[in-house]
mmCIF file of C-alpha atoms in Angstrom:
data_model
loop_
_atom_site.group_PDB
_atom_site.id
_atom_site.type_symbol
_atom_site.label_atom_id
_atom_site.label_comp_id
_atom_site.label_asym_id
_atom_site.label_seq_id
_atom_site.Cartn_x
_atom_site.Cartn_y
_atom_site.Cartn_z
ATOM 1 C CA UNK A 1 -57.272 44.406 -40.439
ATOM 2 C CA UNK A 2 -56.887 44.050 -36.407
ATOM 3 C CA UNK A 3 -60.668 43.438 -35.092
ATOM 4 C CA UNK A 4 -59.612 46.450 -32.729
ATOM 5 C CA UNK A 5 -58.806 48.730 -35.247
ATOM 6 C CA UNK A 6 -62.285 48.762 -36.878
ATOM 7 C CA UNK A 7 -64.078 51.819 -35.985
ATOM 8 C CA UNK A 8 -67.478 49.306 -34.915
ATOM 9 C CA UNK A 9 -65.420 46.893 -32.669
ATOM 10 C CA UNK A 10 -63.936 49.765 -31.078
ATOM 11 C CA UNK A 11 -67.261 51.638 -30.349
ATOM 12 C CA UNK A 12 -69.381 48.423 -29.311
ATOM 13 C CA UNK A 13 -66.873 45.774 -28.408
ATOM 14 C CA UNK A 14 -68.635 45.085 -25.275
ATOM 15 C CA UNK A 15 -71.830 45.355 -27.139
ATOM 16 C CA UNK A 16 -70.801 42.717 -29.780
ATOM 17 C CA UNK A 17 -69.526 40.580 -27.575
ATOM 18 C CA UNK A 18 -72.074 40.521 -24.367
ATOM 19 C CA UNK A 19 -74.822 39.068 -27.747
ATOM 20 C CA UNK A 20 -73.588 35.639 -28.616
ATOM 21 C CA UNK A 21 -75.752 35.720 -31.934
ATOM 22 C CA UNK A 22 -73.155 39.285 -32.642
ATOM 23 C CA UNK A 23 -70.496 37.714 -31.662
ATOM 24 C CA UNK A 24 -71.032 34.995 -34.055
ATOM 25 C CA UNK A 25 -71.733 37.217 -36.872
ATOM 26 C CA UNK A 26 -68.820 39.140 -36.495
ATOM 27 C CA UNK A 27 -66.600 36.118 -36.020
ATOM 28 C CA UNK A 28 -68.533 35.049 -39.360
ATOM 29 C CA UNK A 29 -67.650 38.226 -41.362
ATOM 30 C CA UNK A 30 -63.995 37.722 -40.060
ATOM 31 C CA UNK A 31 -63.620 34.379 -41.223
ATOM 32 C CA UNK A 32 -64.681 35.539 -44.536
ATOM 33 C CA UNK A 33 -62.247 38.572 -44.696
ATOM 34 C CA UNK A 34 -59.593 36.344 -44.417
ATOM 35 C CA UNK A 35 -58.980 37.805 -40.785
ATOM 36 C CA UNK A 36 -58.406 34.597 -39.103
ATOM 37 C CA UNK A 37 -55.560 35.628 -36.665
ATOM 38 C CA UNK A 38 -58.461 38.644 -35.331
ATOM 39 C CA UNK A 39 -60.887 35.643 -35.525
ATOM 40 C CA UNK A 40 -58.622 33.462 -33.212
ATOM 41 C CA UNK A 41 -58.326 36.510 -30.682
ATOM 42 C CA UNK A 42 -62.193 37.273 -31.304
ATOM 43 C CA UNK A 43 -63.324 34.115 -30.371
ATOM 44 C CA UNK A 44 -60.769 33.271 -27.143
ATOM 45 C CA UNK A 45 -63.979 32.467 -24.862
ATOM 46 C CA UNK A 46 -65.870 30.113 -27.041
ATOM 47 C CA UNK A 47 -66.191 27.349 -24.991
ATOM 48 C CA UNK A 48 -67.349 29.717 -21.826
ATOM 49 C CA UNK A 49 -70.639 30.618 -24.429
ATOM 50 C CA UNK A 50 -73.056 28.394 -23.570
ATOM 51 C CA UNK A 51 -75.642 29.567 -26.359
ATOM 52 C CA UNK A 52 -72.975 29.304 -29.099
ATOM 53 C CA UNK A 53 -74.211 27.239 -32.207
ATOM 54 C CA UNK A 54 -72.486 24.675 -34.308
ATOM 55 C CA UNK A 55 -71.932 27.002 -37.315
ATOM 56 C CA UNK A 56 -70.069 29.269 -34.983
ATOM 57 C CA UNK A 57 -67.624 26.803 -33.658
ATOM 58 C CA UNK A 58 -67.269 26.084 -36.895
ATOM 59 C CA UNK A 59 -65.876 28.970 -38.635
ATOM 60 C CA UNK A 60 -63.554 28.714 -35.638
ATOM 61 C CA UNK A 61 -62.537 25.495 -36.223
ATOM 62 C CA UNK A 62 -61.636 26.311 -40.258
ATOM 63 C CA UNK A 63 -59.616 29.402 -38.774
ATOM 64 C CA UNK A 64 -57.253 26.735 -36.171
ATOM 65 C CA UNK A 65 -56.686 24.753 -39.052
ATOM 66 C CA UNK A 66 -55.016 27.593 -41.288
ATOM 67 C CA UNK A 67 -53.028 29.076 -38.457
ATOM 68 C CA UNK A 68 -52.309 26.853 -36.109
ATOM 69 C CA UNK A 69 -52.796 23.341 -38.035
ATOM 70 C CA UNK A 70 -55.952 20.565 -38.619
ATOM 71 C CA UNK A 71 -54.892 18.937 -34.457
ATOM 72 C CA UNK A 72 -55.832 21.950 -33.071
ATOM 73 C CA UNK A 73 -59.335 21.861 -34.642
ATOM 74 C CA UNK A 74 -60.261 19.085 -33.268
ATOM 75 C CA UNK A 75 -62.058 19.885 -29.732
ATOM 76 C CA UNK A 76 -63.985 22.416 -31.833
ATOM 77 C CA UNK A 77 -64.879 19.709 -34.640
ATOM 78 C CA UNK A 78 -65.720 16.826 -31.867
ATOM 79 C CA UNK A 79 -68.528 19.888 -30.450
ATOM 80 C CA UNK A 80 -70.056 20.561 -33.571
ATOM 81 C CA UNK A 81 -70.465 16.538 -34.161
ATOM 82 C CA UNK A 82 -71.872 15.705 -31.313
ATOM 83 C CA UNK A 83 -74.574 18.668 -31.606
ATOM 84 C CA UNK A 84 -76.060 16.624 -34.227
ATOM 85 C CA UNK A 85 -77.164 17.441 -37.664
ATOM 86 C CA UNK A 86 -76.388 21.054 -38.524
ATOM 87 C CA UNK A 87 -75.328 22.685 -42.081
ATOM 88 C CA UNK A 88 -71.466 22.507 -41.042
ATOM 89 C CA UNK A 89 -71.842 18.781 -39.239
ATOM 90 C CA UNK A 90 -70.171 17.188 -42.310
ATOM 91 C CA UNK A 91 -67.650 19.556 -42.568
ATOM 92 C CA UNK A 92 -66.381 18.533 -39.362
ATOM 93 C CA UNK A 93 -66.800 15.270 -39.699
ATOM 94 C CA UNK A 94 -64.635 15.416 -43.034
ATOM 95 C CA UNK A 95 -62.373 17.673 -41.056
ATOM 96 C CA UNK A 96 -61.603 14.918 -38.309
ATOM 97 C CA UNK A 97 -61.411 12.471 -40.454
ATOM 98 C CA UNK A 98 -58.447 14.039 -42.344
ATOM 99 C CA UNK A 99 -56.876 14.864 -38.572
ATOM 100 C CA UNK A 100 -57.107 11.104 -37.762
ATOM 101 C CA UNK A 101 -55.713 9.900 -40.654
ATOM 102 C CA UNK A 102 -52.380 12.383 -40.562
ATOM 103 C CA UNK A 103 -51.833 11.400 -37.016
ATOM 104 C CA UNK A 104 -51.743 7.815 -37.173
ATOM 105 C CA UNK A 105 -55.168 7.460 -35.999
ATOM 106 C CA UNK A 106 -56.959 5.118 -38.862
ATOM 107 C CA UNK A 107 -59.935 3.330 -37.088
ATOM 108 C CA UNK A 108 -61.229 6.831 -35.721
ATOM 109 C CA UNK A 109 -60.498 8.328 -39.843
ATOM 110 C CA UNK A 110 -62.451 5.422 -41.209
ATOM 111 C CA UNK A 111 -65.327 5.619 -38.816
ATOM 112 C CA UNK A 112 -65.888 9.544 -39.896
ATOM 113 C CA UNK A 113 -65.474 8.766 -42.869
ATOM 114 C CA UNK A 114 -68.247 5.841 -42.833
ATOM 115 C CA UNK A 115 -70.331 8.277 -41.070
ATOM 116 C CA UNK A 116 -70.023 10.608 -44.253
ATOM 117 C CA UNK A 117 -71.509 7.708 -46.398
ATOM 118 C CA UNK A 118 -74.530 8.221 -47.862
ATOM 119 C CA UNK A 119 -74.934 11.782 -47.539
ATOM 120 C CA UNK A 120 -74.860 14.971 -49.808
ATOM 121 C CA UNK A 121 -71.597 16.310 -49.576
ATOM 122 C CA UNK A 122 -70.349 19.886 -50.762
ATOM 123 C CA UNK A 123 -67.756 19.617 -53.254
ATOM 124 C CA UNK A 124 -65.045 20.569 -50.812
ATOM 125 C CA UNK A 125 -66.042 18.445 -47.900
ATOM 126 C CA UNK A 126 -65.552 15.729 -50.796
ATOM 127 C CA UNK A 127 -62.143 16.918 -51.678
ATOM 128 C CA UNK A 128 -61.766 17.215 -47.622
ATOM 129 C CA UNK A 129 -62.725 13.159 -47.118
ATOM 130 C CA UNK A 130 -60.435 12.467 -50.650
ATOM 131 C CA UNK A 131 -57.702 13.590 -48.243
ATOM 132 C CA UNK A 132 -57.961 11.788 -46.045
ATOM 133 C CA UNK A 133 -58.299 8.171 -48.261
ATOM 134 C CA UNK A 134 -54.970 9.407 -49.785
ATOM 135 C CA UNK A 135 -53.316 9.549 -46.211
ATOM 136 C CA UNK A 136 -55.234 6.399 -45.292
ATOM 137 C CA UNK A 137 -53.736 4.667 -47.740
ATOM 138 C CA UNK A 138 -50.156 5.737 -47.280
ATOM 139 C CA UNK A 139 -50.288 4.674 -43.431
ATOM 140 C CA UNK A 140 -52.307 1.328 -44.092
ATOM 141 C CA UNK A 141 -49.407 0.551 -46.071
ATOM 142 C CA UNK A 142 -46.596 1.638 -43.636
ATOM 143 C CA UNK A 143 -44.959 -1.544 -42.754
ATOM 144 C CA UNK A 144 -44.660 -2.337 -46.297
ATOM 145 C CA UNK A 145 -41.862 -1.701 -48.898
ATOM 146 C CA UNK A 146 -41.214 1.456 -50.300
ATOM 147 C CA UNK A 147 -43.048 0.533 -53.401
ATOM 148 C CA UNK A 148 -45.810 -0.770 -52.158
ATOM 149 C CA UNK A 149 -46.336 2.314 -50.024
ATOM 150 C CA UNK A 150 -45.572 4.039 -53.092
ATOM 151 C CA UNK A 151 -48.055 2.312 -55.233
ATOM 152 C CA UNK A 152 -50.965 2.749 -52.551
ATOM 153 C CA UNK A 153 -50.478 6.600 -52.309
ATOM 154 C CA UNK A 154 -50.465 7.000 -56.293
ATOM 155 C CA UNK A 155 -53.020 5.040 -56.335
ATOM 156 C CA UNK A 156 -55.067 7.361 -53.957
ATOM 157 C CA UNK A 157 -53.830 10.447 -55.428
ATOM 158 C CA UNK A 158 -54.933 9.715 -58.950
ATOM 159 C CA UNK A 159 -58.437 8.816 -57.539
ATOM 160 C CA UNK A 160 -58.442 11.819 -56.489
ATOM 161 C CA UNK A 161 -56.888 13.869 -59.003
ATOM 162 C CA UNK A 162 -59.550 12.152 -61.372
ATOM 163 C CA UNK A 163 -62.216 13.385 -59.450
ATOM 164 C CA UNK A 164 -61.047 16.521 -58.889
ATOM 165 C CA UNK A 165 -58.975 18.042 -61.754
ATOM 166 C CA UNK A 166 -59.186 21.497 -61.087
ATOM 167 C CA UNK A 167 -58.108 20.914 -57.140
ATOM 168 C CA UNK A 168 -59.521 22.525 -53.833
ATOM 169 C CA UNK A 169 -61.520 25.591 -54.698
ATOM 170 C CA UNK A 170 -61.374 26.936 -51.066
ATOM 171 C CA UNK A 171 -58.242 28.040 -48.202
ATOM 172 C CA UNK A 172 -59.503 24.459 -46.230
ATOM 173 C CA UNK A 173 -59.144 22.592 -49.262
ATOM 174 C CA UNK A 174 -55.608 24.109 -49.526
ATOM 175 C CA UNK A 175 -54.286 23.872 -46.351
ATOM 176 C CA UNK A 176 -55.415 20.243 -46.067
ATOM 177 C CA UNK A 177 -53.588 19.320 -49.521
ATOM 178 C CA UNK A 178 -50.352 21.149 -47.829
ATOM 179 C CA UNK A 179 -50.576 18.898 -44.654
ATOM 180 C CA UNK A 180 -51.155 15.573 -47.076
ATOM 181 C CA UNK A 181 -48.004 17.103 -49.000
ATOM 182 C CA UNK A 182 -46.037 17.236 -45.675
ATOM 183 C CA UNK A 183 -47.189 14.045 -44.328
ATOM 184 C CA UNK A 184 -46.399 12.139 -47.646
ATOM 185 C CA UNK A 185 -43.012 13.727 -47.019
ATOM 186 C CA UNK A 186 -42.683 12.523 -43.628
ATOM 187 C CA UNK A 187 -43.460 8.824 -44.830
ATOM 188 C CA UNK A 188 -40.219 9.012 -47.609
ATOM 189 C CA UNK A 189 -42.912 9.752 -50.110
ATOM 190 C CA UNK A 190 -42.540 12.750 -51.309
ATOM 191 C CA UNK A 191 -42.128 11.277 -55.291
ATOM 192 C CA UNK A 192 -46.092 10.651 -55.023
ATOM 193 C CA UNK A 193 -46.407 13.653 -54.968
ATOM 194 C CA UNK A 194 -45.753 13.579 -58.272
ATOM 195 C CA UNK A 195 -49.478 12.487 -59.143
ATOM 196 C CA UNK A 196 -50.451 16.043 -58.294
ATOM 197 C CA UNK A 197 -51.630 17.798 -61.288
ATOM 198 C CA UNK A 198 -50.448 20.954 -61.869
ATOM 199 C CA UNK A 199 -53.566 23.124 -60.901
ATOM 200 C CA UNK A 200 -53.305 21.390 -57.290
ATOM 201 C CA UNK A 201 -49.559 22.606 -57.290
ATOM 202 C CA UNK A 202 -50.449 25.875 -58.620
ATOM 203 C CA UNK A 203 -52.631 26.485 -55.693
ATOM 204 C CA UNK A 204 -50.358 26.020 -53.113
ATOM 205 C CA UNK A 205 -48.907 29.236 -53.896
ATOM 206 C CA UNK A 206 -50.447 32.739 -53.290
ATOM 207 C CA UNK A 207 -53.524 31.525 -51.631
ATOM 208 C CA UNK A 208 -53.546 34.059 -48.790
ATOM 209 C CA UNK A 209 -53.710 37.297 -50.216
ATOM 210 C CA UNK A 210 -55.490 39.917 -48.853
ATOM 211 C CA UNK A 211 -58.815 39.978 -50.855
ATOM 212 C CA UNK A 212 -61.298 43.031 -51.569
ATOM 213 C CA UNK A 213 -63.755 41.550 -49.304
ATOM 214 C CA UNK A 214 -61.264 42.038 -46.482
ATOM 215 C CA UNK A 215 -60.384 45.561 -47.599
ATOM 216 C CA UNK A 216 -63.489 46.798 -48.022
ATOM 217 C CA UNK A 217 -66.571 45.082 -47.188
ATOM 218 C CA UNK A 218 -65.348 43.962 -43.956
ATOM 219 C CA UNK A 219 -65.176 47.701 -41.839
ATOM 220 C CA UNK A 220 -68.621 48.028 -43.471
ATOM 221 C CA UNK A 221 -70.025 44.745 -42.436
ATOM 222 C CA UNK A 222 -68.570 45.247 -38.829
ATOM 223 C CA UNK A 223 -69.961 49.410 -38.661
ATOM 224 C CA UNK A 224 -73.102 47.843 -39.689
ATOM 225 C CA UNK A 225 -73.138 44.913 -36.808
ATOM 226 C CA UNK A 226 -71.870 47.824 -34.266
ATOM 227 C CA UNK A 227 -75.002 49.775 -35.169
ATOM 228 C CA UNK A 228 -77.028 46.450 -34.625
ATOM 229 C CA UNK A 229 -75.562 46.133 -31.369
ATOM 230 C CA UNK A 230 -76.514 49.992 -30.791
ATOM 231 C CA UNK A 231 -80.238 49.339 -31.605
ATOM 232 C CA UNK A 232 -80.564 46.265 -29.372
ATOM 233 C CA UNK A 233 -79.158 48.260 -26.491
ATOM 234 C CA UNK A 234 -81.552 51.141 -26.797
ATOM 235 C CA UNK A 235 -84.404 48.229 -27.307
ATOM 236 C CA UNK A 236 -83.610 46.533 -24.192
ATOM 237 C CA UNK A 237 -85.781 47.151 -20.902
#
């Protein structure tokens, strides 16, 4: 569904978007359609929105890593860490520290992943920072032998596997275990891969269909947020 298309962007676009709290919201109930291209256009201003909040720039941040890839997250994962604790702070610190480790930057992986210590991590923030050990590993042992490198990516993978059976349980979880896939690739280690249990492989395929949510509760979620923005027009002195 194009954001433009739905009959309460259309009627109170300007409304929606002149209310950061709105404008949240309706980035919110995009993300959760599965409308993350609209989301992307939706949210082009976000850093000229001074009141915006952490767990808006973060449902941003989830939507660059899908479509664009986890590097282009990262300004948006770097603001909601340094706005301090929040209900999405350790998703983006498990977010970065996945980024870092795919592109060669261990010290800064290791030091979000440290900062992750201690706390009470949703299940997929866990799978997230699981990740990211697995690529850790692979790199730490770059300038070894094949089997060594090998041997330290198995070794990671069925850590993980063992703690996770079943696999991600969410699109983030899914498009990180794609980018591990490609990066283990780009390292001549594609055979680790191997370690993968089937239900990871499984869900690499068929993960971005269209779901009910998107076909139907989104236009009603949006009509509803238009006629919110309505109200707090008429309200206003």
């Amino acid at each position: 569904m194009c954001i433009r298309d739905s009959l309460a962007l259309r009627n109170h676009h300007l409304l929606l978007k002149h209310s950061t709290q709105l404008w949240g919201a309706a980035s919110y109930v995009l993300f959760q359609a599965g409308s993350r291209r609209e989301l992307l256009d939706w949210c082009h201003d976000w850093q000229s929105r001074s009141d915006r909040e952490p767990w808006m720039v973060a449902n941003l941040a989830l939507a660059l890593v899908w479509e664009i890839g986890p590097s282009a997250a990262t300004a948006a994962w770097e603001e909601v860490l340094a706005a301090g604790p929040s209900s999405v702070w350790s998703q983006a610190a498990s977010g970065l520290a996945f980024t870092c480790a795919i592109t060669g930057r261990s010290a800064d992986a290791r030091r979000h992943l440290d900062n992750l210590t201690g706390l009470s991590l949703s299940k997929e923030d866990r799978f997230s920072a699981a990740m990211a050990n697995v690529a850790l590993a692979a790199a730490a042992a770059r300038d070894s032998s094949f089997w060594h490198r090998h041997r330290s990516a198995r070794a990671a993978l069925r850590s993980a596997a063992e703690a996770w059976p079943e696999g991600p349980g969410s699109l983030r979880g899914k498009h990180y275990l794609r980018e591990l896939k490609d990066f283990l690739r780009q390292h001549g280690l594609s055979s680790a891969f191997a370690r993968f249990p089937t239900s990871w492989i499984s869900k690499l395929r068929g993960e971005d269909e269209s779901s009910w949510t998107g076909r139907f509760l989104l236009p009603a979620i949006l009509i509803l947020l238009g006629i919110a923005g309505a109200y707090m027009e008429m309200q206003a002195p």
